[in-house]
Tab-separated table of C-alpha atoms in Angstrom:
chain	number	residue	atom	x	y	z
A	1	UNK	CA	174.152	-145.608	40.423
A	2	UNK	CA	170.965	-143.040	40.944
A	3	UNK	CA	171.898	-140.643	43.628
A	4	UNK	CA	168.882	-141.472	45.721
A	5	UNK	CA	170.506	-144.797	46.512
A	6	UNK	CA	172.740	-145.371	49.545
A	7	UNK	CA	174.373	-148.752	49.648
A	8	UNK	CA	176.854	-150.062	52.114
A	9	UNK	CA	180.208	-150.605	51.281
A	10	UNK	CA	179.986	-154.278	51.395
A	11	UNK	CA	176.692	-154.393	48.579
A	12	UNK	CA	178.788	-151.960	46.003
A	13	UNK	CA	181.465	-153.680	45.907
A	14	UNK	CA	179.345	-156.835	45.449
A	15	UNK	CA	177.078	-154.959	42.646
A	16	UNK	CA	180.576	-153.790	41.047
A	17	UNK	CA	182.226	-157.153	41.121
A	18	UNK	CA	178.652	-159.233	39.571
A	19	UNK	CA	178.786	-161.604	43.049
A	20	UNK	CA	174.767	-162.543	43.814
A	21	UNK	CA	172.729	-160.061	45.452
A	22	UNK	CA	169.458	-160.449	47.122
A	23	UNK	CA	166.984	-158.169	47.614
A	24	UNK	CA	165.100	-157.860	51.059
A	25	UNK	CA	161.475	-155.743	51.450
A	26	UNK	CA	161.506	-153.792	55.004
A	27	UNK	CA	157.975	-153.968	55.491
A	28	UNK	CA	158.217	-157.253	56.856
A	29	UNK	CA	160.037	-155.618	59.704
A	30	UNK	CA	158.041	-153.102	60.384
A	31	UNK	CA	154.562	-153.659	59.807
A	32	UNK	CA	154.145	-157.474	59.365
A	33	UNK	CA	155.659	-158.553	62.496
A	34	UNK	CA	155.549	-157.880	66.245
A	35	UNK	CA	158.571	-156.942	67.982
A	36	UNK	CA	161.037	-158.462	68.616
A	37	UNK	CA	160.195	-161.584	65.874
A	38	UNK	CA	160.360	-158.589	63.063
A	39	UNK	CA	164.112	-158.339	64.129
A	40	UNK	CA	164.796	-161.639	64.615
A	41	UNK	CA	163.196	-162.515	61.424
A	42	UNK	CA	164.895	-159.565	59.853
A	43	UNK	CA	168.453	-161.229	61.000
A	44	UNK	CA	167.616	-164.233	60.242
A	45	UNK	CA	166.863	-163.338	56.949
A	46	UNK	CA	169.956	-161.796	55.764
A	47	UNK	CA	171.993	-164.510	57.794
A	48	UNK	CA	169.882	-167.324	55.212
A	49	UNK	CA	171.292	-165.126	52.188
A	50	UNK	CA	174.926	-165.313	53.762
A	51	UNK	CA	174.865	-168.811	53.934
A	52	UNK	CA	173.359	-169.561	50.151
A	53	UNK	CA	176.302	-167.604	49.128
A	54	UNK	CA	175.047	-164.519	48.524
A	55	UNK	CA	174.983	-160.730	49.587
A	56	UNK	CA	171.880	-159.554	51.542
A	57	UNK	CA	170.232	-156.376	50.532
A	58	UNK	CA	167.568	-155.061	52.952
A	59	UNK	CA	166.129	-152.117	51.264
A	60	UNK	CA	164.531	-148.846	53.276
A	61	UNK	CA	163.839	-145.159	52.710
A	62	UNK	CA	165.927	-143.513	55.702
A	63	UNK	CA	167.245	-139.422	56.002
A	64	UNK	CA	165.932	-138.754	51.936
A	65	UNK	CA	168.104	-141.557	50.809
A	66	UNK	CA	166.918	-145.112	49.746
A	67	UNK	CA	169.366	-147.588	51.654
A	68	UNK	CA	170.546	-150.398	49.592
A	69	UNK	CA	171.370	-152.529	52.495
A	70	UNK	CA	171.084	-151.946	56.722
A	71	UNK	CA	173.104	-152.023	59.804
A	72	UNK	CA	171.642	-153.647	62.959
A	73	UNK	CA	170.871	-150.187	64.083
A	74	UNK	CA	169.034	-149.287	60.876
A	75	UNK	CA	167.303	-152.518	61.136
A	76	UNK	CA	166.474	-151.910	65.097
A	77	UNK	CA	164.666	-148.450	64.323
A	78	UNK	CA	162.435	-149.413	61.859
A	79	UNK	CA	161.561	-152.552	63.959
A	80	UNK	CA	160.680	-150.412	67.008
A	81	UNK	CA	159.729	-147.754	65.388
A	82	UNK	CA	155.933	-148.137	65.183
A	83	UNK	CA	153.792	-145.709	63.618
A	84	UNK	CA	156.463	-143.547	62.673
A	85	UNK	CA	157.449	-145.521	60.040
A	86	UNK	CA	155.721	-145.275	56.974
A	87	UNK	CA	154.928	-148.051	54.480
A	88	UNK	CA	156.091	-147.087	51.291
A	89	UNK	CA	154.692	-148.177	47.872
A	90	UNK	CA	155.338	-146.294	44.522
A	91	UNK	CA	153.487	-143.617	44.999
A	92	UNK	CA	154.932	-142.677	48.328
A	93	UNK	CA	158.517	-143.112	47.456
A	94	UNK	CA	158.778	-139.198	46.034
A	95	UNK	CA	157.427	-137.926	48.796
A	96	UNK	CA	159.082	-139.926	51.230
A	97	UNK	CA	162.325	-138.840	49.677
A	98	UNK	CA	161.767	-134.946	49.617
A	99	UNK	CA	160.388	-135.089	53.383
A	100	UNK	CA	162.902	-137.044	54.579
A	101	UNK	CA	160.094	-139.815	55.749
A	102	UNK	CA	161.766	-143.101	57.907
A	103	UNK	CA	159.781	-145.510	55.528
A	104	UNK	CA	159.739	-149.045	55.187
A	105	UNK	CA	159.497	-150.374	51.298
A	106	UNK	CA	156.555	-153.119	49.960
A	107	UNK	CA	157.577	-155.499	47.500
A	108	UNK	CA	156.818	-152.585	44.686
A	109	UNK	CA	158.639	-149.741	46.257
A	110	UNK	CA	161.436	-152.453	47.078
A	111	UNK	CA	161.290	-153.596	43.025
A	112	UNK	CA	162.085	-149.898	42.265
A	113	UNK	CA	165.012	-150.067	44.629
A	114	UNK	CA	166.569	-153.269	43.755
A	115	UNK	CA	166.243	-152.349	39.876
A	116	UNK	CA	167.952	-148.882	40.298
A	117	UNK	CA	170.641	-150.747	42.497
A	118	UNK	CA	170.943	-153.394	39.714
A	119	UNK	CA	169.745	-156.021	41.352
A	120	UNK	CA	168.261	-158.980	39.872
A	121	UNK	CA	166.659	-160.859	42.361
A	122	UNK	CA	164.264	-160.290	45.222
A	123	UNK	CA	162.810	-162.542	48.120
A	124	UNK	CA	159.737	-161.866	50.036
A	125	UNK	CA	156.853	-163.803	52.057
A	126	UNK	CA	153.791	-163.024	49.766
A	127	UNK	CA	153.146	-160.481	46.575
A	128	UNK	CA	150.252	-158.436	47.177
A	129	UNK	CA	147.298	-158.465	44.904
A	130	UNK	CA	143.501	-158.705	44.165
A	131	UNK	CA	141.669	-158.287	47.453
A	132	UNK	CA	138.721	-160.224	47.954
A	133	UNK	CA	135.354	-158.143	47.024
A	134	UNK	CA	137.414	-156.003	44.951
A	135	UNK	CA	135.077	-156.020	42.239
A	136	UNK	CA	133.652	-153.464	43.950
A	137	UNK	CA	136.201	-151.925	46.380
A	138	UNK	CA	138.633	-151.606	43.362
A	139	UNK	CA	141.537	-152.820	46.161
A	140	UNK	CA	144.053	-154.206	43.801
A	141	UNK	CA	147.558	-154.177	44.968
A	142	UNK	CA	150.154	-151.925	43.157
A	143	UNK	CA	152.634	-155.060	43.613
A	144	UNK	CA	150.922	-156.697	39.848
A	145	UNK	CA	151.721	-153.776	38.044
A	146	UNK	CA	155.358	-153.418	39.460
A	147	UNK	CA	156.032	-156.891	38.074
A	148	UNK	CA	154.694	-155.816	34.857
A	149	UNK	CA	156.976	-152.984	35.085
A	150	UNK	CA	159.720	-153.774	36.392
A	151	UNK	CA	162.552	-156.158	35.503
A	152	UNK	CA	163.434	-158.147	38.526
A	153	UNK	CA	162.922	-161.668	39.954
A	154	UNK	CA	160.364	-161.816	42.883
A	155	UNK	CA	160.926	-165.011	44.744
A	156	UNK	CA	157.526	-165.949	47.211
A	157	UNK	CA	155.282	-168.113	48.617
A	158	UNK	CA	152.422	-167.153	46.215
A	159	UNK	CA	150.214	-164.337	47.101
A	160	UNK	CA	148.953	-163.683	50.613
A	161	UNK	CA	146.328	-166.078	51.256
A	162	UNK	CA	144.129	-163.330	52.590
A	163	UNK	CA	143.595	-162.535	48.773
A	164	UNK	CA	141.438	-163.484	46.122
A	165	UNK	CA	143.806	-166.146	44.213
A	166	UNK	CA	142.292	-166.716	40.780
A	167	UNK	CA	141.757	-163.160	40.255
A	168	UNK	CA	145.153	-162.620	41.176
A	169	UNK	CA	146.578	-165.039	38.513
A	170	UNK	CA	144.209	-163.149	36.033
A	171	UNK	CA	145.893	-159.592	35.839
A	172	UNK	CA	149.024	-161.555	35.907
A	173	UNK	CA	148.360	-162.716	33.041
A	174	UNK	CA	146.963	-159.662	31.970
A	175	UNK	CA	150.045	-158.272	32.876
A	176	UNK	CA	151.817	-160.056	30.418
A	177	UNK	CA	154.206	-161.595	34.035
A	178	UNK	CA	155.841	-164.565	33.709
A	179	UNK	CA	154.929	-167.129	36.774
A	180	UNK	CA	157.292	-170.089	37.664
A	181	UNK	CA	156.641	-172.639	40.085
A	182	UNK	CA	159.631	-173.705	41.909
A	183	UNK	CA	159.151	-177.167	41.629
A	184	UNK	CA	155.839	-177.127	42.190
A	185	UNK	CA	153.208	-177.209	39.098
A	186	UNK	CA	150.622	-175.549	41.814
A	187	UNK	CA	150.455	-172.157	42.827
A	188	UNK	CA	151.023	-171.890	46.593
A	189	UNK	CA	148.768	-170.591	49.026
A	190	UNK	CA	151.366	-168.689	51.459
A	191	UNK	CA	150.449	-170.703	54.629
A	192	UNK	CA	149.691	-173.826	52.177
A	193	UNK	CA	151.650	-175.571	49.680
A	194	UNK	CA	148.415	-176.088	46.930
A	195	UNK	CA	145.656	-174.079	46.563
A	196	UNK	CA	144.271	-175.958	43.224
A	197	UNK	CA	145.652	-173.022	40.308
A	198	UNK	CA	147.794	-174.627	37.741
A	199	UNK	CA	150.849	-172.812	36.792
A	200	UNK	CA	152.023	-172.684	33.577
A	201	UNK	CA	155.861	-173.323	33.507
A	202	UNK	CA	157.668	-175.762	36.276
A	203	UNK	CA	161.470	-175.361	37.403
A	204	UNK	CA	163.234	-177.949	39.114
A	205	UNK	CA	166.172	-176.098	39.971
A	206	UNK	CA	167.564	-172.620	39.912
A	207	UNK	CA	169.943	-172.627	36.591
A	208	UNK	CA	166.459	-172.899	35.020
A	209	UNK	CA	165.216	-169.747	36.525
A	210	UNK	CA	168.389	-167.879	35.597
A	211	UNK	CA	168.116	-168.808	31.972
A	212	UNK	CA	164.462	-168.349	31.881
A	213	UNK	CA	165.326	-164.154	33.419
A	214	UNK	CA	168.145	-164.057	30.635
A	215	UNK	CA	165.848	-165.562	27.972
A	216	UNK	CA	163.215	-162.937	28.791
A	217	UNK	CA	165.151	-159.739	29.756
A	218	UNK	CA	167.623	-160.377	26.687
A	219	UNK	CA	164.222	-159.394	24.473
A	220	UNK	CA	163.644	-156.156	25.775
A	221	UNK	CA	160.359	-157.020	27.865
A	222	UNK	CA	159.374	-155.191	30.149
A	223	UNK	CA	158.290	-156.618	34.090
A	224	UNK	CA	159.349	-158.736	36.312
A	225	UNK	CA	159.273	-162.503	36.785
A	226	UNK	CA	157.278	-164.161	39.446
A	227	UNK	CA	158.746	-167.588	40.975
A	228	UNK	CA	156.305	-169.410	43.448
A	229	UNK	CA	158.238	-170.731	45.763
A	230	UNK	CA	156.088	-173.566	48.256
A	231	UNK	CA	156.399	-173.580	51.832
A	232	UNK	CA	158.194	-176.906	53.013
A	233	UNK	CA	155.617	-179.543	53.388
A	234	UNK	CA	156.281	-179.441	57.595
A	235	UNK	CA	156.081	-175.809	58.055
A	236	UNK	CA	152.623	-175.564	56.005
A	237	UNK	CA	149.218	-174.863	57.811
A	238	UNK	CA	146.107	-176.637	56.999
A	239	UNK	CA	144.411	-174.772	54.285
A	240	UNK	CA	140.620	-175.198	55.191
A	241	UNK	CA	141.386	-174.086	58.738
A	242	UNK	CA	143.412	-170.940	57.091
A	243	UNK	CA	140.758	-170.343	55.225
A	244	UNK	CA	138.190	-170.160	58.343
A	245	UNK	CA	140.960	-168.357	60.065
A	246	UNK	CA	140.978	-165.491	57.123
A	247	UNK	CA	137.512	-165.916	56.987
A	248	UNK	CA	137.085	-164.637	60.500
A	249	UNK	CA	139.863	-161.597	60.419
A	250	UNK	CA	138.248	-160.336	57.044
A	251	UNK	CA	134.832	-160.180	59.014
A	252	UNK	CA	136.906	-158.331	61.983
A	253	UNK	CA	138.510	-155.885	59.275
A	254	UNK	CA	135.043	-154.908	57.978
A	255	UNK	CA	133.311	-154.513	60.997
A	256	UNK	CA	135.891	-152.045	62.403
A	257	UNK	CA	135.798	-150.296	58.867
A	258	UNK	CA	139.848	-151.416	57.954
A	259	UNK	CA	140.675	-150.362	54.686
A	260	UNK	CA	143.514	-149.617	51.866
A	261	UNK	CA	146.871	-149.990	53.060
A	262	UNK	CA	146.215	-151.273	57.020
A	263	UNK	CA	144.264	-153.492	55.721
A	264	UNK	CA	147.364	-156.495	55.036
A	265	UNK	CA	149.074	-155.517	59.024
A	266	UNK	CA	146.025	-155.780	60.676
A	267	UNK	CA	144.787	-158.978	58.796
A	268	UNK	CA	148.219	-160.679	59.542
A	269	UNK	CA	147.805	-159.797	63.167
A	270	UNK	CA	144.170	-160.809	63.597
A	271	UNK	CA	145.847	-164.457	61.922
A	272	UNK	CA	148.498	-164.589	64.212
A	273	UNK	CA	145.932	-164.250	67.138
A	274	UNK	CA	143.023	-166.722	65.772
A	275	UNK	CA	145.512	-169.253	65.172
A	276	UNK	CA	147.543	-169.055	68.423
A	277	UNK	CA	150.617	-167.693	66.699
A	278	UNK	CA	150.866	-170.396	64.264
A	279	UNK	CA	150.184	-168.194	61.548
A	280	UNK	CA	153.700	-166.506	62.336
A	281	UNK	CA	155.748	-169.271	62.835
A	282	UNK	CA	154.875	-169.903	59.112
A	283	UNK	CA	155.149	-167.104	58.085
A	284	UNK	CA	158.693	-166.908	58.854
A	285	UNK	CA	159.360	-170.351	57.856
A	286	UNK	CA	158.115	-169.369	54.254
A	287	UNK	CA	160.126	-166.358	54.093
A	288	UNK	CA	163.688	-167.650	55.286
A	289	UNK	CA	163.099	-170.416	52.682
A	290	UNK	CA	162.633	-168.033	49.931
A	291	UNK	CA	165.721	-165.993	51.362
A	292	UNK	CA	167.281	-169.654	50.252
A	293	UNK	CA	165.972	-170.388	46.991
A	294	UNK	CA	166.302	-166.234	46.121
A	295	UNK	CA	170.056	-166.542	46.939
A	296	UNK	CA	170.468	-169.587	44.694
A	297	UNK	CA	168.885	-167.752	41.394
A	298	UNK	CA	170.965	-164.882	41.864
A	299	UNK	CA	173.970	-167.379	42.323
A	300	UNK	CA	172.913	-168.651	39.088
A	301	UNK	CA	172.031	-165.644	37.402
A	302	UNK	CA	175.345	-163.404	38.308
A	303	UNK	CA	177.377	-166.286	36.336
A	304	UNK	CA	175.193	-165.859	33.285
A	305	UNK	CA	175.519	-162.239	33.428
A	306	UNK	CA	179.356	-162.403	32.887
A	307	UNK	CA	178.599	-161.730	29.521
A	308	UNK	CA	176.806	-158.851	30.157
A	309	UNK	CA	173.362	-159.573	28.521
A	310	UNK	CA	170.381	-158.020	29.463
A	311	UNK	CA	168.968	-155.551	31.167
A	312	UNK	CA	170.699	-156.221	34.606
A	313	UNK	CA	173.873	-156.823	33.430
């Protein structure tokens, strides 16, 4: 294992013995959330792994090591740690390292850490990715080109809605990444189940998604596989009044000149206010059910990899 990584005791032996791991992103905790939902949500979270079976893996940047896993107390301090704790993509993770930075990992920087852990499988809420108007701000998220880069399975609900969707689905493609719908031939709209996209490749359950990760990673590509997972049909949101809602907080962002990385926290925050906190409460619906699904592909996956083929085995 790289000796940046620090994993508990518990995920090791897991990792050593092939039983399913699943990945966990720490920005959720500390920058998506107010306290004390992020730790809630943060418990919650692992506790939805534990019962699919699996091993939870919350990943964070903590004393110049990249933890591969967290105690209560670990989770606690990045939850009420505020602006001391640094969100981490891949171009912070060196320097977070060297300076001994208390960061908090995006789904990229998270990627890097799951794949040098040898883990498989990821869940989050939402992948970053092509901002609206960023055909002339140039604000693309680094998430896309993680998943072309990197070989792991990112579980979400889609892409944050507060993105532009089609243009998303276009450097995917680009990309060359593989996007599943999780029985769904729609992909979702975070808050909403449909947001009118087709995708190109339905799975109805999860031995499909381990065989499509096998099929794929046994040829040497390179990147990641995206699986769309919907949120259930009566935690979802109304998307025309989601769409006023991030309508309203983009106008809000602008006028207060919110750019580049705070751009997602305070967006998410200005939701959670317009829509009387119902933006949350979906929010955390979406994610524990991809916790679910997420724990059910690596299930699926660790039993194909007792052969030892590909590039996770």
């Amino acid at each position: 294992m790289h000796p940046t990584l620090l994993p508990t005791p518990e995920i090791a032996d897991a990792l050593a013995a092939n039983r399913p791991v699943v990945a966990l992103e720490s920005t959720v905790i500390s920058h998506g959330m107010p306290y004390p939902r992020n730790l809630e949500t943060a418990r919650a979270l692992e506790a939805e792994v534990r019962a699919a079976g699996a091993v939870p893996a919350t990943i964070a940047v903590m004393d110049g090591r990249i933890r591969i896993g967290l105690d209560d107390a670990a989770l606690e301090r990045l939850a009420t740690g505020g602006p001391a704790v640094r969100k981490l993509s891949r171009r912070d993770l060196g320097v977070a390292l060297a300076t001994g930075t208390l960061g908090a990992t995006t789904v990229a920087a998270t990627m890097i850490g799951a794949r040098l852990a040898g883990i498989a499988v990821f869940a989050t809420g939402g992948i970053g990715g092509v901002h609206r108007g960023a055909e002339t701000s140039f604000d693309v998220s680094a998430d896309l080109d993680e998943l072309a880069r990197t070989p792991v399975c990112v579980v979400c609900a889609g892409a944050k809605s507060i993105l532009d969707l089609p243009k998303t689905l276009e450097v995917l493609e680009t990309r060359g990444v593989p996007v599943l719908g999780f029985r769904t031939d729609e992909f979702p709209a975070f808050y909403s189940r449909r947001s009118g996209l087709p995708i190109d490749h339905r799975c109805d359950n999860v031995q499909e998604v381990a065989d499509i990760l096998r099929a794929s990673w046994t040829l040497g590509l390179e990147g990641g596989v995206l699986l769309a997972n919907p949120i259930d049909d009566g935690d979802a949101l109304d998307a025309d009044a989601m769409e006023a809602a991030v309508a309203q907080a983009l106008a809000e962002a602008e006028a207060r000149g919110i750019k580049g990385k705070d751009i997602t926290p305070h967006l998410l925050a200005a939701l959670e206010r317009i829509t009387g906190g119902r933006s949350l409460t979906a929010n955390i619906a979406l994610i524990r059910n991809n916790a679910r699904v997420a724990a059910g592909v690596a299930a699926a996956y660790a039993a194909l990899r007792s052969d030892r083929v590909g590039p996770m085995g």
